[in-house]
XYZ file of C-alpha atoms in Angstrom:
656
model
C 191.379 134.193 104.794
C 189.976 132.072 102.054
C 189.034 128.619 103.198
C 190.528 125.801 101.315
C 187.982 123.506 99.754
C 188.020 120.013 100.936
C 189.006 117.215 98.675
C 186.236 115.032 97.316
C 188.037 111.981 98.449
C 188.251 113.464 101.891
C 184.454 113.982 101.825
C 183.850 110.436 100.829
C 186.175 109.158 103.468
C 184.474 111.148 106.208
C 181.433 109.263 107.393
C 180.678 111.772 110.126
C 180.117 114.575 107.694
C 177.823 112.390 105.574
C 175.794 111.478 108.600
C 175.335 115.104 109.612
C 174.175 116.123 106.165
C 171.722 113.227 106.011
C 170.368 114.202 109.389
C 169.673 117.735 108.164
C 167.603 116.522 105.132
C 164.416 115.815 107.104
C 164.100 119.281 108.741
C 164.532 120.941 105.363
C 161.851 118.789 103.852
C 159.615 119.559 106.784
C 160.171 123.292 106.365
C 159.341 123.053 102.686
C 156.163 121.149 103.407
C 155.216 123.749 106.022
C 155.687 126.513 103.512
C 153.557 124.699 100.971
C 150.800 124.088 103.494
C 150.848 127.763 104.553
C 150.567 128.872 100.948
C 147.630 126.517 100.409
C 145.894 127.838 103.505
C 146.507 131.440 102.540
C 145.177 130.829 99.050
C 142.043 129.249 100.492
C 141.409 131.905 103.153
C 142.512 134.797 100.974
C 145.050 136.085 103.531
C 148.799 136.361 103.054
C 151.037 134.475 105.394
C 153.514 136.620 107.394
C 157.145 136.470 106.315
C 159.233 133.878 108.009
C 162.678 134.649 109.315
C 165.390 132.427 108.054
C 167.610 132.637 111.077
C 165.891 131.112 114.073
C 167.347 129.364 116.964
C 166.032 126.126 118.322
C 164.907 127.869 121.479
C 162.471 130.080 119.496
C 160.811 127.123 117.705
C 160.422 124.287 120.195
C 159.384 120.898 118.916
C 159.710 121.384 115.155
C 160.101 117.663 114.584
C 156.645 116.798 116.009
C 154.837 119.410 113.919
C 156.809 118.464 110.869
C 155.901 114.818 111.385
C 152.192 115.501 111.650
C 152.049 117.797 108.655
C 154.132 115.448 106.591
C 151.767 112.505 107.178
C 148.716 114.468 106.035
C 150.608 115.937 103.127
C 151.889 112.569 102.047
C 148.361 111.145 102.222
C 147.037 113.928 100.032
C 149.875 113.466 97.593
C 149.210 109.720 97.434
C 145.497 110.328 96.869
C 146.268 112.805 94.132
C 148.359 110.239 92.321
C 145.323 107.881 91.946
C 143.525 108.368 88.601
C 139.984 109.706 88.637
C 138.727 106.687 86.701
C 139.464 104.460 89.661
C 137.516 106.762 91.964
C 134.561 106.612 89.586
C 134.805 102.831 89.455
C 134.826 102.566 93.257
C 131.813 104.897 93.525
C 129.997 102.824 90.936
C 130.690 99.623 92.876
C 129.434 101.152 96.112
C 126.284 102.468 94.435
C 125.670 99.081 92.829
C 125.984 97.291 96.157
C 123.611 99.779 97.759
C 121.037 99.456 94.967
C 121.363 95.680 94.944
C 120.512 95.635 98.616
C 117.911 98.402 98.475
C 116.021 97.029 95.448
C 116.380 93.425 96.687
C 117.821 92.230 93.412
C 118.338 88.497 92.958
C 120.291 88.351 89.702
C 123.304 86.718 91.363
C 121.073 84.163 93.033
C 119.501 83.276 89.707
C 122.935 82.909 88.153
C 124.112 80.668 90.984
C 121.029 78.482 90.467
C 121.861 78.167 86.813
C 118.955 80.410 85.708
C 116.472 77.729 86.748
C 114.479 79.967 89.082
C 113.038 79.240 92.499
C 110.946 76.186 93.240
C 107.231 76.625 93.936
C 106.424 75.519 97.505
C 102.983 74.020 98.149
C 101.193 73.954 101.504
C 98.130 71.723 101.855
C 96.420 69.154 104.050
C 97.809 65.626 103.636
C 94.319 64.239 102.989
C 93.260 67.043 100.668
C 91.404 65.746 97.637
C 91.736 69.175 96.067
C 95.483 68.700 95.945
C 95.574 65.032 94.920
C 92.898 65.335 92.218
C 93.306 68.920 91.040
C 96.539 70.657 92.034
C 98.623 67.552 91.342
C 97.659 67.864 87.664
C 98.913 71.460 87.403
C 102.392 71.326 85.913
C 103.239 74.944 86.706
C 102.619 74.380 90.429
C 105.258 71.631 90.483
C 107.894 73.539 88.547
C 110.001 76.629 89.042
C 109.568 80.321 88.458
C 112.341 82.381 86.870
C 111.822 86.126 86.742
C 112.737 88.291 83.773
C 116.492 89.006 84.153
C 116.175 92.775 83.786
C 113.256 92.741 86.261
C 114.946 90.541 88.870
C 113.616 92.591 91.777
C 110.229 92.725 93.499
C 110.255 96.518 93.301
C 111.139 96.574 89.620
C 108.396 94.056 88.838
C 105.787 95.954 90.826
C 106.827 99.288 89.329
C 106.907 97.913 85.784
C 103.459 96.368 86.224
C 101.996 99.642 87.443
C 103.576 101.798 84.753
C 103.333 99.605 81.686
C 102.870 95.857 82.204
C 102.618 95.066 78.472
C 98.934 94.045 78.586
C 97.231 92.406 75.605
C 94.608 94.229 73.602
C 91.163 93.629 75.141
C 87.746 95.047 74.215
C 85.074 94.690 76.896
C 81.300 94.634 76.715
C 79.940 96.737 79.580
C 76.872 95.915 81.650
C 75.627 98.174 84.448
C 74.192 96.399 87.455
C 72.298 98.152 90.252
C 72.534 96.621 93.715
C 69.841 96.740 96.360
C 71.085 99.864 98.132
C 71.067 101.883 94.915
C 74.760 101.544 94.099
C 75.954 100.905 90.546
C 78.550 98.340 89.506
C 80.148 98.098 86.084
C 80.433 94.512 84.800
C 82.930 94.309 81.932
C 82.560 91.119 79.875
C 85.013 89.340 77.595
C 83.384 86.263 76.102
C 85.079 83.232 74.652
C 83.352 84.037 71.397
C 85.061 87.446 71.381
C 88.489 85.834 71.225
C 87.227 83.565 68.459
C 85.854 86.589 66.620
C 89.328 88.077 66.693
C 90.404 85.091 64.569
C 87.783 85.899 61.945
C 84.671 84.007 63.090
C 81.315 85.642 63.749
C 80.162 86.632 67.248
C 76.810 87.886 68.494
C 78.113 88.903 71.950
C 75.337 87.252 73.984
C 75.091 84.337 76.398
C 72.030 82.125 76.522
C 70.490 81.236 79.856
C 71.183 77.519 79.303
C 74.803 78.010 78.282
C 77.130 75.735 80.244
C 80.353 77.586 79.471
C 82.144 78.366 82.759
C 82.173 81.984 83.912
C 85.139 83.544 85.701
C 84.434 86.550 87.952
C 87.460 88.778 88.542
C 87.707 91.060 91.597
C 90.405 93.744 91.053
C 92.652 95.216 93.716
C 92.736 98.576 95.470
C 91.796 101.467 93.141
C 92.099 99.086 90.160
C 89.518 98.272 87.529
C 89.228 96.277 84.325
C 91.826 98.456 82.591
C 94.660 97.306 84.878
C 97.445 95.430 83.105
C 97.308 92.313 85.280
C 93.515 92.096 84.855
C 93.868 92.177 81.075
C 96.504 89.426 81.204
C 94.152 87.183 83.179
C 91.022 88.011 81.196
C 92.707 87.447 77.843
C 94.189 84.109 78.923
C 90.917 82.707 80.291
C 88.908 83.870 77.271
C 91.464 82.293 74.946
C 90.900 78.982 76.753
C 87.180 79.122 75.964
C 85.834 80.622 79.209
C 83.588 83.631 79.635
C 85.121 86.286 81.893
C 83.485 89.210 83.695
C 85.305 91.848 85.730
C 83.288 93.149 88.676
C 84.606 96.688 89.104
C 84.387 98.262 92.531
C 81.930 101.038 93.211
C 83.049 104.345 91.818
C 85.677 102.776 89.541
C 85.632 101.988 85.862
C 84.201 105.407 85.010
C 81.032 104.917 87.073
C 79.795 107.496 89.558
C 78.786 106.746 93.120
C 74.984 106.514 93.220
C 74.581 105.714 96.931
C 76.198 106.511 100.260
C 78.074 103.192 100.328
C 81.738 102.954 99.334
C 83.752 99.786 98.934
C 86.570 98.835 101.312
C 88.779 95.890 102.146
C 85.969 94.025 103.901
C 82.991 94.985 101.719
C 81.642 91.649 100.457
C 78.094 92.708 99.588
C 78.877 93.618 95.993
C 80.523 90.327 95.105
C 77.741 88.467 96.902
C 75.083 90.161 94.810
C 77.017 89.761 91.565
C 77.634 86.049 92.139
C 74.003 85.408 93.051
C 72.811 87.389 90.034
C 75.044 85.470 87.637
C 74.028 82.154 89.174
C 70.345 82.941 88.790
C 70.712 84.224 85.234
C 73.032 81.444 84.040
C 72.209 78.452 86.257
C 73.951 75.931 83.988
C 77.276 77.762 83.900
C 79.763 76.951 86.701
C 81.064 80.057 88.465
C 84.739 80.565 89.269
C 86.193 83.618 90.991
C 89.643 85.213 91.061
C 90.644 87.920 93.536
C 93.807 89.988 93.215
C 95.514 91.987 95.986
C 92.804 93.630 98.094
C 90.204 91.915 95.907
C 91.669 88.600 97.077
C 91.029 89.612 100.682
C 87.418 90.475 99.789
C 86.959 87.181 97.918
C 88.355 84.917 100.652
C 86.340 86.758 103.275
C 83.185 86.269 101.208
C 83.883 82.543 100.795
C 84.395 82.207 104.540
C 81.172 84.053 105.300
C 79.092 81.969 102.913
C 80.660 78.603 103.669
C 78.965 75.888 101.658
C 75.999 78.005 100.571
C 77.898 79.937 97.911
C 77.299 78.999 94.256
C 81.011 79.455 93.487
C 82.554 76.227 92.175
C 86.211 77.215 92.592
C 88.317 80.245 93.444
C 91.843 81.645 93.309
C 93.486 84.255 95.540
C 96.497 86.129 94.158
C 98.811 88.156 96.446
C 96.287 88.568 99.228
C 97.228 90.797 102.185
C 95.645 88.194 104.523
C 95.955 90.319 107.686
C 95.298 94.010 107.082
C 96.692 95.057 110.452
C 100.030 93.307 109.907
C 100.198 94.633 106.351
C 99.483 98.182 107.508
C 102.349 98.049 109.981
C 104.655 96.471 107.424
C 104.271 99.183 104.771
C 105.113 101.866 107.333
C 108.274 100.134 108.578
C 111.052 100.767 106.031
C 111.830 103.569 103.625
C 110.905 101.705 100.461
C 107.662 100.438 102.003
C 106.757 103.964 103.061
C 107.126 104.987 99.428
C 104.522 102.382 98.511
C 102.307 103.617 101.312
C 102.423 107.178 100.009
C 101.732 105.984 96.469
C 98.666 104.086 97.645
C 97.490 107.120 99.607
C 97.796 109.259 96.480
C 95.669 106.738 94.585
C 93.034 106.714 97.313
C 92.871 110.498 97.381
C 92.475 110.469 93.611
C 89.580 108.049 93.992
C 88.064 110.328 96.641
C 88.342 113.392 94.393
C 86.301 111.617 91.729
C 83.404 111.413 94.180
C 83.975 114.561 96.216
C 80.298 115.671 96.269
C 79.241 112.469 98.033
C 82.293 111.900 100.215
C 82.530 115.498 101.425
C 78.973 115.169 102.712
C 79.746 112.002 104.670
C 83.220 112.768 106.073
C 85.726 115.553 106.717
C 86.984 116.458 103.267
C 89.935 118.555 104.449
C 91.220 115.702 106.597
C 90.882 113.299 103.675
C 92.862 115.487 101.294
C 95.599 115.958 103.896
C 96.097 112.195 104.396
C 99.666 111.117 103.764
C 99.251 107.360 104.282
C 96.644 104.670 103.811
C 96.095 104.494 107.553
C 95.279 108.197 107.734
C 92.904 107.864 104.790
C 91.151 104.925 106.433
C 90.893 106.911 109.641
C 89.301 109.971 108.027
C 87.260 108.290 105.279
C 86.762 104.516 105.559
C 86.041 104.324 109.270
C 83.656 107.285 109.088
C 81.658 106.048 106.094
C 81.644 102.371 107.121
C 81.098 103.248 110.808
C 84.084 101.565 112.439
C 85.317 102.684 115.837
C 89.036 102.689 115.066
C 91.325 101.833 112.193
C 92.657 98.751 113.996
C 89.091 97.548 114.515
C 88.460 97.928 110.788
C 91.636 96.032 109.933
C 90.927 93.200 112.360
C 87.310 92.658 111.315
C 88.022 92.842 107.594
C 91.055 90.530 107.458
C 90.305 87.378 105.498
C 92.644 85.326 107.706
C 89.799 85.131 110.231
C 87.546 83.319 107.729
C 89.892 80.760 106.194
C 88.711 77.910 108.397
C 85.171 78.136 107.018
C 86.081 78.142 103.311
C 84.262 75.233 101.658
C 85.247 75.987 98.063
C 88.415 74.627 96.374
C 90.762 77.583 96.692
C 94.198 78.156 95.173
C 96.272 80.843 96.916
C 99.424 82.250 95.291
C 101.819 84.590 97.095
C 105.396 85.774 96.597
C 107.682 85.735 99.595
C 109.352 88.978 98.459
C 106.078 90.859 98.002
C 106.864 94.498 98.883
C 103.263 95.240 99.905
C 101.778 92.034 101.337
C 104.393 90.660 103.679
C 105.034 86.979 104.216
C 104.523 87.565 107.942
C 100.761 87.762 107.370
C 100.421 84.438 105.498
C 98.316 82.021 107.626
C 100.367 78.884 107.014
C 98.737 76.698 109.660
C 95.177 77.723 108.783
C 95.751 76.921 105.111
C 97.300 73.578 106.009
C 94.359 72.680 108.258
C 91.703 73.327 105.584
C 91.367 70.485 103.063
C 89.927 72.826 100.428
C 92.930 75.173 100.260
C 96.216 74.790 98.395
C 98.780 77.515 99.104
C 101.546 78.088 96.527
C 104.459 80.380 97.407
C 107.419 81.450 95.267
C 110.691 83.046 96.433
C 110.302 85.917 93.957
C 107.552 87.633 92.011
C 106.806 90.971 93.632
C 103.241 92.180 94.000
C 101.132 90.743 91.160
C 104.175 90.860 88.873
C 105.657 87.411 88.227
C 106.962 88.487 84.810
C 108.419 85.745 82.601
C 110.632 85.664 79.533
C 113.194 88.060 78.190
C 110.516 90.439 76.938
C 108.343 90.252 80.084
C 105.287 89.462 77.990
C 103.619 86.980 80.368
C 102.587 86.792 84.024
C 103.438 83.456 85.618
C 100.477 83.278 88.024
C 97.957 83.372 85.168
C 99.055 79.931 83.989
C 98.546 78.015 87.283
C 95.150 79.687 87.757
C 94.063 78.528 84.307
C 95.401 75.009 84.915
C 93.768 74.799 88.335
C 90.349 75.855 87.058
C 90.524 73.504 84.068
C 91.486 70.528 86.237
C 88.839 71.437 88.813
C 86.139 71.721 86.154
C 86.903 68.179 84.993
C 87.071 66.683 88.503
C 84.424 65.694 91.068
C 85.936 68.148 93.563
C 84.085 71.086 92.049
C 81.939 72.689 94.730
C 78.166 72.359 94.593
C 75.926 74.836 96.353
C 74.062 73.505 99.353
C 70.304 73.845 99.334
C 70.058 74.857 102.964
C 71.304 78.205 104.083
C 74.506 78.281 106.059
C 74.313 79.464 109.627
C 77.474 81.572 109.700
C 76.965 85.281 109.711
C 79.510 87.919 108.912
C 80.597 90.355 111.596
C 79.897 93.105 109.096
C 76.440 91.807 108.293
C 73.884 94.562 108.202
C 70.168 94.750 107.664
C 70.691 94.819 103.939
C 72.133 91.317 104.064
C 68.747 89.847 104.883
C 66.864 88.474 101.910
C 64.057 90.582 100.475
C 61.360 88.265 101.763
C 57.862 89.743 101.840
C 54.580 88.673 103.369
C 51.273 89.511 101.703
C 48.783 90.510 104.398
C 44.985 90.480 104.241
C 44.691 94.194 103.665
C 47.002 94.035 100.660
C 50.023 95.556 102.469
C 53.487 94.127 101.875
C 55.546 93.621 105.023
C 59.063 92.322 105.525
C 59.416 88.938 107.151
C 62.146 88.518 109.781
C 63.403 85.367 111.408
C 60.988 85.802 114.310
C 58.065 86.117 111.949
C 59.194 83.001 110.158
C 59.288 81.053 113.412
C 55.808 82.269 114.327
C 54.439 81.287 110.945
C 56.052 77.854 111.195
C 54.465 77.269 114.607
C 51.098 78.390 113.283
C 51.472 76.050 110.302
C 52.194 73.123 112.603
C 49.278 74.060 114.817
C 46.926 74.332 111.849
C 48.101 70.993 110.490
C 47.336 69.304 113.791
C 43.927 70.930 113.996
C 43.059 69.976 110.437
C 43.980 66.373 111.196
C 41.813 66.394 114.330
C 38.733 68.171 113.045
C 39.021 67.547 109.307
C 38.332 71.202 108.544
C 39.378 72.720 105.258
C 41.502 75.776 105.875
C 41.972 78.697 103.593
C 44.680 78.912 100.969
C 48.021 80.226 102.251
C 49.830 82.969 100.420
C 53.403 81.937 99.513
C 56.112 84.218 98.191
C 59.903 83.708 98.024
C 59.639 80.440 99.892
C 57.998 81.980 102.983
C 54.558 80.629 103.885
C 52.248 82.880 105.882
C 49.013 82.178 107.655
C 46.274 84.764 107.804
C 44.796 85.968 111.025
C 41.384 84.406 110.299
C 42.990 80.997 109.849
C 44.647 81.213 113.245
C 41.346 82.208 114.847
C 39.520 79.378 113.119
C 42.213 76.963 114.227
C 41.785 78.092 117.831
C 38.033 77.684 117.568
C 38.378 74.211 116.119
C 40.672 73.117 118.940
C 38.338 74.460 121.599
C 35.590 72.208 120.287
C 32.872 74.866 120.450
C 31.770 74.496 116.826
C 29.206 71.743 116.273
C 28.166 72.381 112.695
C 31.094 70.485 111.112
C 30.781 66.704 111.460
C 33.736 64.678 112.629
C 35.319 62.274 110.179
C 35.721 59.448 112.707
C 33.091 60.222 115.272
C 33.500 60.897 118.990
C 35.680 57.851 119.535
C 38.111 58.825 116.817
C 38.313 62.405 118.061
C 38.901 61.182 121.611
C 41.754 58.936 120.442
C 43.281 61.753 118.442
C 43.097 64.019 121.465
C 44.844 61.398 123.559
C 47.527 61.042 120.899
C 47.868 64.810 120.823
C 48.324 64.974 124.576
C 50.836 62.127 124.389
C 52.779 63.960 121.714
C 52.786 67.087 123.848
C 54.125 65.134 126.802
C 56.827 63.609 124.616
C 57.761 67.020 123.290
C 58.035 68.313 126.853
C 60.110 65.339 128.016
C 62.425 65.311 124.992
C 64.616 68.229 126.140
C 64.904 66.689 129.599
C 65.995 63.369 128.122
C 68.505 65.115 125.912
C 69.972 66.988 128.872
C 70.191 63.821 130.950
C 71.926 61.943 128.142
C 74.435 64.741 127.722
C 75.035 64.763 131.465
C 75.559 60.992 131.474
C 78.039 61.189 128.599
C 79.966 64.034 130.192
C 80.094 62.511 133.692
C 80.366 58.856 132.696
C 77.906 57.689 135.379
C 74.588 55.854 135.245
C 71.241 57.600 135.358
C 70.263 55.909 138.650
C 73.375 57.171 140.368
C 72.660 60.687 139.152
C 69.044 60.387 140.283
C 70.167 59.242 143.736
C 72.511 62.225 144.013
C 69.736 64.572 142.922
C 67.257 63.182 145.470
C 69.725 63.216 148.367
C 70.912 66.742 147.689
C 67.479 68.234 147.039
C 65.374 66.295 149.596
C 65.806 68.695 152.548
C 64.722 71.661 150.460
C 61.898 69.827 148.714
C 60.694 68.226 151.966
C 60.517 71.548 153.760
C 58.777 73.165 150.819
C 56.269 70.321 150.593
C 55.555 70.473 154.297
C 54.641 74.165 154.115
C 52.525 73.686 151.004
C 50.573 70.678 152.257
C 50.545 71.303 156.029
C 46.731 71.785 156.145
C 46.094 68.440 154.459
C 48.647 66.841 156.739
C 46.873 68.159 159.862
C 43.453 66.951 158.653
C 44.659 63.438 157.861
C 43.975 60.688 160.432
C 47.615 59.619 160.982
C 48.491 63.204 161.739
C 45.659 63.497 164.295
C 46.822 60.324 166.029
C 50.328 61.689 166.237
C 49.056 64.972 167.699
C 46.886 63.177 170.283
C 49.684 60.916 171.265
């Protein structure tokens, strides 16, 4: 029989039928989604899904609602993700990459914008009673202002990378002078005179400096594997020469196109080269004040040299730019993070390139295969620096060569500039308290700047730290705080001091031989001089002429013998100037002086003991007698017992 179709009105009026149909919509949708997912899986795996029977009972497929629910959620999520345009995905990826790079490169563009593009304030650390600050640094406008980095270089890594790759240095033409040090090494001195910058304007220039020229000279010490061609060196040299100062760059050994001519290589604590260069320039141009600037590792060498010399250095003023301060802390810092390890590898590549330039010499002194396989600066120092410079370990080398150990003895006005975001020389190594305790040091720190970067302006054509160095030296040159070399030699000795540090003093002997004079020989000669002076005053004899060279006076062997003969009084052929009475009085005075000289140390010790104990000398003498009398009495009894037995009181006691 043919079923009669239901009336539409009857369908609308039947809510039960509508509910049943609505209930069956979800399983159908689930089955469709399952079919789609199976087709997708089969297309991916390359296999064909088995045919599905239409007529299934609920007993054959238990729990279809749970599976349909799970598949539908994943499918709906994929469908929703597919509805999002690809441009929005690209925008989200760009935002995530920007946030990562902003954090990784340590950008500070937003911080500069929030500060109104005014830059970070320069923080100064100094002693409250420092005359160097009040009379010199207080006049430097750049030290009391702010530093704003170039907007498109607002990152310490970008500044450091840009300085190493390009740096936009000015055009500089040097005049080269080769200087040979005492151990046979060769140093290239590259000069840029104030007259050279004037000659660039059209005036004439002869390119020489007279010995009586009073124009200040600035000695520049470059950083690790850097020479006079580095961009930051040219910025500094050009600025100082434009201000009317003569500038000389003291290149390290083996750099600047010069071969190694000795078995000595420079390192972070090698101060002998700068010591010889400074002394040479001071002797050749005694009227010209000497100023020194050290950059990066050269700053560590410079500050260490100033601490070793103390007040005996002829340097009038100095500046330290981005110094590592503590080499051990810096070495651990550059091996800590990923970006710092990149710097470490870059420095190791530069050191290996420097080693390859001098392979014939270095391969003879150290293990060349180990040097070429070094992947960090620490490994290079272990295989090369410690072997050539004879250090036990790398940590020993870092500790002994760190300039932070010598800051307390710096007697020269010193300006130190460091960036707190320096990617190589960490702020953790800055000796804040030591710089604050020394009245000769002014420490300037900026929030940004990178390592030797400090680029300024939209075109990054200037380095900020060059300006405060120029202002500091100009103000120091016009002030009474400029350091003057002491005439007497300072007593501090460097831990790295070797036999070559001793001055080339010679003594001319009777047989014409030239012998080196040590400190012991000097003391002997001084005692002989005093002895001869006393004898000449007593006997009135005319001694022979002493030979003097390099400030060391020597006495010949015959003079000492004649002095001994005169004191013994065996010679009668020379008449006395005052007669027997005068000679007797002089002998008494001589004996009195000897007694005073013998008593003087005892008096000094007693006075020190009185000051330390706070008691009178009589009380101390009483304590000494009481405590030592039993021992001294027993000792005296055994020494003088024979005399005691022979004396009359002793005999009476024995008889009684």
